[in-house]
PDB file of C-alpha atoms in Angstrom:
ATOM      1  CA  MET X   1     105.796 122.021 108.871  1.00  0.00           C
ATOM      2  CA  THR X   2     108.781 122.402 106.444  1.00  0.00           C
ATOM      3  CA  PHE X   3     111.700 119.749 106.464  1.00  0.00           C
ATOM      4  CA  THR X   4     113.997 117.841 104.462  1.00  0.00           C
ATOM      5  CA  THR X   5     114.715 114.166 105.083  1.00  0.00           C
ATOM      6  CA  ALA X   6     118.464 114.804 104.858  1.00  0.00           C
ATOM      7  CA  ASP X   7     118.294 117.487 107.673  1.00  0.00           C
ATOM      8  CA  LEU X   8     116.011 115.297 109.753  1.00  0.00           C
ATOM      9  CA  PHE X   9     118.568 112.239 109.413  1.00  0.00           C
ATOM     10  CA  ASP X  10     121.341 114.755 110.393  1.00  0.00           C
ATOM     11  CA  GLU X  11     119.517 115.861 113.326  1.00  0.00           C
ATOM     12  CA  HIS X  12     118.082 112.520 114.581  1.00  0.00           C
ATOM     13  CA  GLY X  13     120.549 109.847 112.999  1.00  0.00           C
ATOM     14  CA  ALA X  14     120.056 106.560 114.856  1.00  0.00           C
ATOM     15  CA  ALA X  15     116.623 107.283 115.871  1.00  0.00           C
ATOM     16  CA  MET X  16     115.400 107.119 112.015  1.00  0.00           C
ATOM     17  CA  ALA X  17     115.602 104.346 109.506  1.00  0.00           C
ATOM     18  CA  SER X  18     116.093 105.360 105.933  1.00  0.00           C
ATOM     19  CA  VAL X  19     114.014 103.303 103.289  1.00  0.00           C
ATOM     20  CA  SER X  20     116.402 102.206 100.679  1.00  0.00           C
ATOM     21  CA  LEU X  21     113.973 101.206  97.789  1.00  0.00           C
ATOM     22  CA  GLN X  22     113.794 103.630  95.326  1.00  0.00           C
ATOM     23  CA  PHE X  23     110.328 105.147  94.821  1.00  0.00           C
ATOM     24  CA  ARG X  24     108.909 107.594  92.052  1.00  0.00           C
ATOM     25  CA  ASN X  25     107.049 110.813  93.279  1.00  0.00           C
ATOM     26  CA  PHE X  26     103.527 111.393  92.228  1.00  0.00           C
ATOM     27  CA  GLY X  27     101.133 114.014  93.238  1.00  0.00           C
ATOM     28  CA  THR X  28     101.950 117.637  93.700  1.00  0.00           C
ATOM     29  CA  ARG X  29     103.100 117.270  97.495  1.00  0.00           C
ATOM     30  CA  THR X  30     106.640 116.020  97.454  1.00  0.00           C
ATOM     31  CA  GLU X  31     106.927 116.687 101.067  1.00  0.00           C
ATOM     32  CA  PHE X  32     104.721 114.929 103.593  1.00  0.00           C
ATOM     33  CA  SER X  33     104.616 113.272 106.943  1.00  0.00           C
ATOM     34  CA  GLY X  34     102.344 111.933 109.459  1.00  0.00           C
ATOM     35  CA  PRO X  35     101.886 108.802 111.650  1.00  0.00           C
ATOM     36  CA  ALA X  36     101.775 105.349 109.757  1.00  0.00           C
ATOM     37  CA  ARG X  37      98.664 103.372 108.970  1.00  0.00           C
ATOM     38  CA  THR X  38      99.640 100.342 107.262  1.00  0.00           C
ATOM     39  CA  VAL X  39      98.290  97.727 104.702  1.00  0.00           C
ATOM     40  CA  ARG X  40      99.772  94.549 103.734  1.00  0.00           C
ATOM     41  CA  CYS X  41      98.323  93.169 100.321  1.00  0.00           C
ATOM     42  CA  PHE X  42      99.381  91.554  96.995  1.00  0.00           C
ATOM     43  CA  GLN X  43      97.754  92.631  93.809  1.00  0.00           C
ATOM     44  CA  ASP X  44      94.551  93.483  95.710  1.00  0.00           C
ATOM     45  CA  ASN X  45      93.579  96.952  96.601  1.00  0.00           C
ATOM     46  CA  ALA X  46      90.300  96.305  98.302  1.00  0.00           C
ATOM     47  CA  LEU X  47      91.809  97.275 101.844  1.00  0.00           C
ATOM     48  CA  VAL X  48      93.631 100.301 100.467  1.00  0.00           C
ATOM     49  CA  LYS X  49      90.476 101.696  98.931  1.00  0.00           C
ATOM     50  CA  SER X  50      88.405 100.998 101.975  1.00  0.00           C
ATOM     51  CA  LEU X  51      90.936 102.541 104.434  1.00  0.00           C
ATOM     52  CA  LEU X  52      91.620 105.677 102.433  1.00  0.00           C
ATOM     53  CA  ALA X  53      87.689 106.239 102.377  1.00  0.00           C
ATOM     54  CA  THR X  54      87.936 106.963 106.133  1.00  0.00           C
ATOM     55  CA  PRO X  55      89.190 110.197 107.780  1.00  0.00           C
ATOM     56  CA  GLY X  56      92.859 109.997 107.686  1.00  0.00           C
ATOM     57  CA  SER X  57      93.658 112.777 110.018  1.00  0.00           C
ATOM     58  CA  GLY X  58      97.101 113.570 108.374  1.00  0.00           C
ATOM     59  CA  ALA X  59      98.271 110.031 108.390  1.00  0.00           C
ATOM     60  CA  VAL X  60     100.476 108.439 105.867  1.00  0.00           C
ATOM     61  CA  LEU X  61      99.125 105.087 104.450  1.00  0.00           C
ATOM     62  CA  VAL X  62     102.201 102.629 103.877  1.00  0.00           C
ATOM     63  CA  VAL X  63     101.091  99.796 101.704  1.00  0.00           C
ATOM     64  CA  ASP X  64     103.414  96.710 101.324  1.00  0.00           C
ATOM     65  CA  GLY X  65     102.259  95.494  98.068  1.00  0.00           C
ATOM     66  CA  GLY X  66     105.216  92.846  97.792  1.00  0.00           C
ATOM     67  CA  GLY X  67     107.018  95.253  95.194  1.00  0.00           C
ATOM     68  CA  SER X  68     104.448  93.932  92.642  1.00  0.00           C
ATOM     69  CA  LEU X  69     104.275  95.949  89.442  1.00  0.00           C
ATOM     70  CA  GLU X  70     101.869  93.458  87.784  1.00  0.00           C
ATOM     71  CA  THR X  71      98.599  95.395  88.918  1.00  0.00           C
ATOM     72  CA  ALA X  72      97.909  98.956  90.359  1.00  0.00           C
ATOM     73  CA  LEU X  73      96.902  99.318  93.971  1.00  0.00           C
ATOM     74  CA  MET X  74      95.791 102.843  93.679  1.00  0.00           C
ATOM     75  CA  GLY X  75      94.360 105.083  90.753  1.00  0.00           C
ATOM     76  CA  ASP X  76      93.028 108.623  90.347  1.00  0.00           C
ATOM     77  CA  MET X  77      89.677 107.763  92.161  1.00  0.00           C
ATOM     78  CA  ILE X  78      91.309 106.308  95.291  1.00  0.00           C
ATOM     79  CA  ALA X  79      93.890 108.992  95.400  1.00  0.00           C
ATOM     80  CA  GLN X  80      91.060 111.640  95.216  1.00  0.00           C
ATOM     81  CA  SER X  81      89.345 109.850  98.207  1.00  0.00           C
ATOM     82  CA  ALA X  82      92.506 109.920 100.270  1.00  0.00           C
ATOM     83  CA  MET X  83      92.840 113.614  99.671  1.00  0.00           C
ATOM     84  CA  ASP X  84      89.203 114.390 100.366  1.00  0.00           C
ATOM     85  CA  ASN X  85      89.640 112.276 103.575  1.00  0.00           C
ATOM     86  CA  GLY X  86      92.514 114.240 104.859  1.00  0.00           C
ATOM     87  CA  TRP X  87      95.413 111.836 104.361  1.00  0.00           C
ATOM     88  CA  SER X  88      98.763 113.337 104.166  1.00  0.00           C
ATOM     89  CA  GLY X  89     100.149 110.879 101.656  1.00  0.00           C
ATOM     90  CA  VAL X  90     100.335 107.252 100.470  1.00  0.00           C
ATOM     91  CA  ILE X  91     103.377 105.178  99.978  1.00  0.00           C
ATOM     92  CA  ILE X  92     103.018 102.025  97.835  1.00  0.00           C
ATOM     93  CA  ASN X  93     105.555  99.421  97.486  1.00  0.00           C
ATOM     94  CA  GLY X  94     104.035  98.537  94.289  1.00  0.00           C
ATOM     95  CA  ALA X  95     102.282 100.197  91.235  1.00  0.00           C
ATOM     96  CA  ILE X  96      99.627 103.023  90.713  1.00  0.00           C
ATOM     97  CA  ARG X  97      97.663 103.840  87.573  1.00  0.00           C
ATOM     98  CA  ASP X  98      96.107 106.913  86.365  1.00  0.00           C
ATOM     99  CA  SER X  99      99.425 108.893  86.960  1.00  0.00           C
ATOM    100  CA  VAL X 100      98.692 111.783  84.890  1.00  0.00           C
ATOM    101  CA  ALA X 101      95.596 112.622  86.899  1.00  0.00           C
ATOM    102  CA  VAL X 102      97.224 111.686  90.348  1.00  0.00           C
ATOM    103  CA  ASN X 103     100.029 114.014  89.472  1.00  0.00           C
ATOM    104  CA  THR X 104      97.355 116.960  89.410  1.00  0.00           C
ATOM    105  CA  LEU X 105      96.390 116.234  93.168  1.00  0.00           C
ATOM    106  CA  PRO X 106      97.677 117.846  96.128  1.00  0.00           C
ATOM    107  CA  LEU X 107      98.524 114.700  97.749  1.00  0.00           C
ATOM    108  CA  GLY X 108     101.831 113.209  98.424  1.00  0.00           C
ATOM    109  CA  VAL X 109     102.174 109.741  96.701  1.00  0.00           C
ATOM    110  CA  LYS X 110     105.278 107.713  96.147  1.00  0.00           C
ATOM    111  CA  ALA X 111     105.157 104.304  94.375  1.00  0.00           C
ATOM    112  CA  LEU X 112     107.640 101.834  92.551  1.00  0.00           C
ATOM    113  CA  GLY X 113     105.894 102.646  89.180  1.00  0.00           C
ATOM    114  CA  THR X 114     102.699 102.473  87.066  1.00  0.00           C
ATOM    115  CA  ASN X 115     100.834  99.745  85.495  1.00  0.00           C
ATOM    116  CA  PRO X 116      97.179 100.413  83.961  1.00  0.00           C
ATOM    117  CA  ALA X 117      95.968  96.931  85.024  1.00  0.00           C
ATOM    118  CA  LYS X 118      93.346  96.756  87.699  1.00  0.00           C
ATOM    119  CA  SER X 119      94.105  94.609  91.061  1.00  0.00           C
ATOM    120  CA  ALA X 120      91.781  92.119  92.408  1.00  0.00           C
ATOM    121  CA  LYS X 121      89.164  93.183  95.009  1.00  0.00           C
ATOM    122  CA  GLU X 122      89.008  90.304  97.421  1.00  0.00           C
ATOM    123  CA  GLY X 123      90.058  92.111 100.554  1.00  0.00           C
ATOM    124  CA  THR X 124      92.894  89.750 101.258  1.00  0.00           C
ATOM    125  CA  GLY X 125      95.810  91.101 103.391  1.00  0.00           C
ATOM    126  CA  GLY X 126      96.114  92.855 106.757  1.00  0.00           C
ATOM    127  CA  VAL X 127      95.546  96.485 108.085  1.00  0.00           C
ATOM    128  CA  ASP X 128      97.595  98.216 110.717  1.00  0.00           C
ATOM    129  CA  VAL X 129     100.297  95.440 110.838  1.00  0.00           C
ATOM    130  CA  PRO X 130     103.998  95.830 110.668  1.00  0.00           C
ATOM    131  CA  VAL X 131     105.022  96.261 107.171  1.00  0.00           C
ATOM    132  CA  GLN X 132     108.370  95.871 105.268  1.00  0.00           C
ATOM    133  CA  LEU X 133     109.742  98.318 102.803  1.00  0.00           C
ATOM    134  CA  GLY X 134     113.144  96.670 101.774  1.00  0.00           C
ATOM    135  CA  SER X 135     114.848  96.051 105.101  1.00  0.00           C
ATOM    136  CA  THR X 136     112.724  98.801 106.962  1.00  0.00           C
ATOM    137  CA  THR X 137     109.891  97.715 109.143  1.00  0.00           C
ATOM    138  CA  ILE X 138     107.150 100.266 109.535  1.00  0.00           C
ATOM    139  CA  TRP X 139     104.960  99.794 112.462  1.00  0.00           C
ATOM    140  CA  PRO X 140     101.320 101.371 112.713  1.00  0.00           C
ATOM    141  CA  GLY X 141     101.868 104.825 114.470  1.00  0.00           C
ATOM    142  CA  ALA X 142     105.508 105.315 113.531  1.00  0.00           C
ATOM    143  CA  MET X 143     106.219 108.769 112.104  1.00  0.00           C
ATOM    144  CA  VAL X 144     106.969 108.717 108.383  1.00  0.00           C
ATOM    145  CA  TYR X 145     108.626 111.737 106.752  1.00  0.00           C
ATOM    146  CA  ALA X 146     108.968 111.812 102.824  1.00  0.00           C
ATOM    147  CA  ASP X 147     110.227 114.299 100.418  1.00  0.00           C
ATOM    148  CA  ALA X 148     112.076 114.145  96.944  1.00  0.00           C
ATOM    149  CA  ASP X 149     115.127 112.559  98.440  1.00  0.00           C
ATOM    150  CA  GLY X 150     113.473 109.664 100.271  1.00  0.00           C
ATOM    151  CA  ILE X 151     111.481 108.274 103.137  1.00  0.00           C
ATOM    152  CA  LEU X 152     112.574 108.209 106.878  1.00  0.00           C
ATOM    153  CA  VAL X 153     110.764 106.265 109.599  1.00  0.00           C
ATOM    154  CA  GLU X 154     111.141 106.490 113.292  1.00  0.00           C
ATOM    155  CA  ARG X 155     112.921 103.306 114.509  1.00  0.00           C
ATOM    156  CA  ARG X 156     110.759 102.863 117.717  1.00  0.00           C
ATOM    157  CA  ASN X 157     107.577 100.717 117.832  1.00  0.00           C
ATOM    158  CA  PRO X 158     104.903 103.098 119.035  1.00  0.00           C
ATOM    159  CA  ALA X 159     103.126 100.101 120.610  1.00  0.00           C
ATOM    160  CA  GLY X 160     105.968  99.735 123.024  1.00  0.00           C
ATOM    161  CA  GLY X 161     109.065  97.607 122.940  1.00  0.00           C
ATOM    162  CA  SER X 162     112.041  97.872 120.801  1.00  0.00           C
ATOM    163  CA  GLN X 163     111.958  97.804 116.893  1.00  0.00           C
ATOM    164  CA  ALA X 164     114.338  96.220 114.467  1.00  0.00           C
ATOM    165  CA  THR X 165     113.790  98.353 111.659  1.00  0.00           C
ATOM    166  CA  THR X 166     116.847  97.445 109.464  1.00  0.00           C
ATOM    167  CA  ASP X 167     118.960  94.435 108.789  1.00  0.00           C
ATOM    168  CA  ARG X 168     121.894  96.473 110.376  1.00  0.00           C
ATOM    169  CA  ALA X 169     119.909  97.141 113.441  1.00  0.00           C
ATOM    170  CA  THR X 170     118.842  93.330 113.929  1.00  0.00           C
ATOM    171  CA  THR X 171     122.512  92.130 113.395  1.00  0.00           C
ATOM    172  CA  GLY X 172     124.006  94.465 115.845  1.00  0.00           C
TER     173      GLY X 172
END
């Protein structure tokens, strides 16, 4: 499937939320999409590693790392695992490491930056919970579209009910 986020937004407008955080692109796939799987963690990548070691079936892992650039939440070995297990891409509100090696993999990766420091491995956080990227809420199962211009997320809550995905949407 070939798309651009600009064309998707023009076509679907209010059905899409645009993530305003500015991410860097890593990996050789700048365009990727799929249903969201989510992880909320802070300077601890155990949940990221364990989830990316399972079949991804074309999903996009969205990680809310609290925007921390103090430690990396993914490196080349975890990225390789994601690729080997059929994940479409990974979006990290935080840092990665081993960026030179990650940039050789046919995987879509967006992160705020890089840091060579390892994270904790305690497994704290949550899996398949709503996560925030800036003012946008991403629900597990929501379709995510990413390219060089940014990230779009469908506004609806796939589990049912309405979803407030941006401050503008919640304030009317």
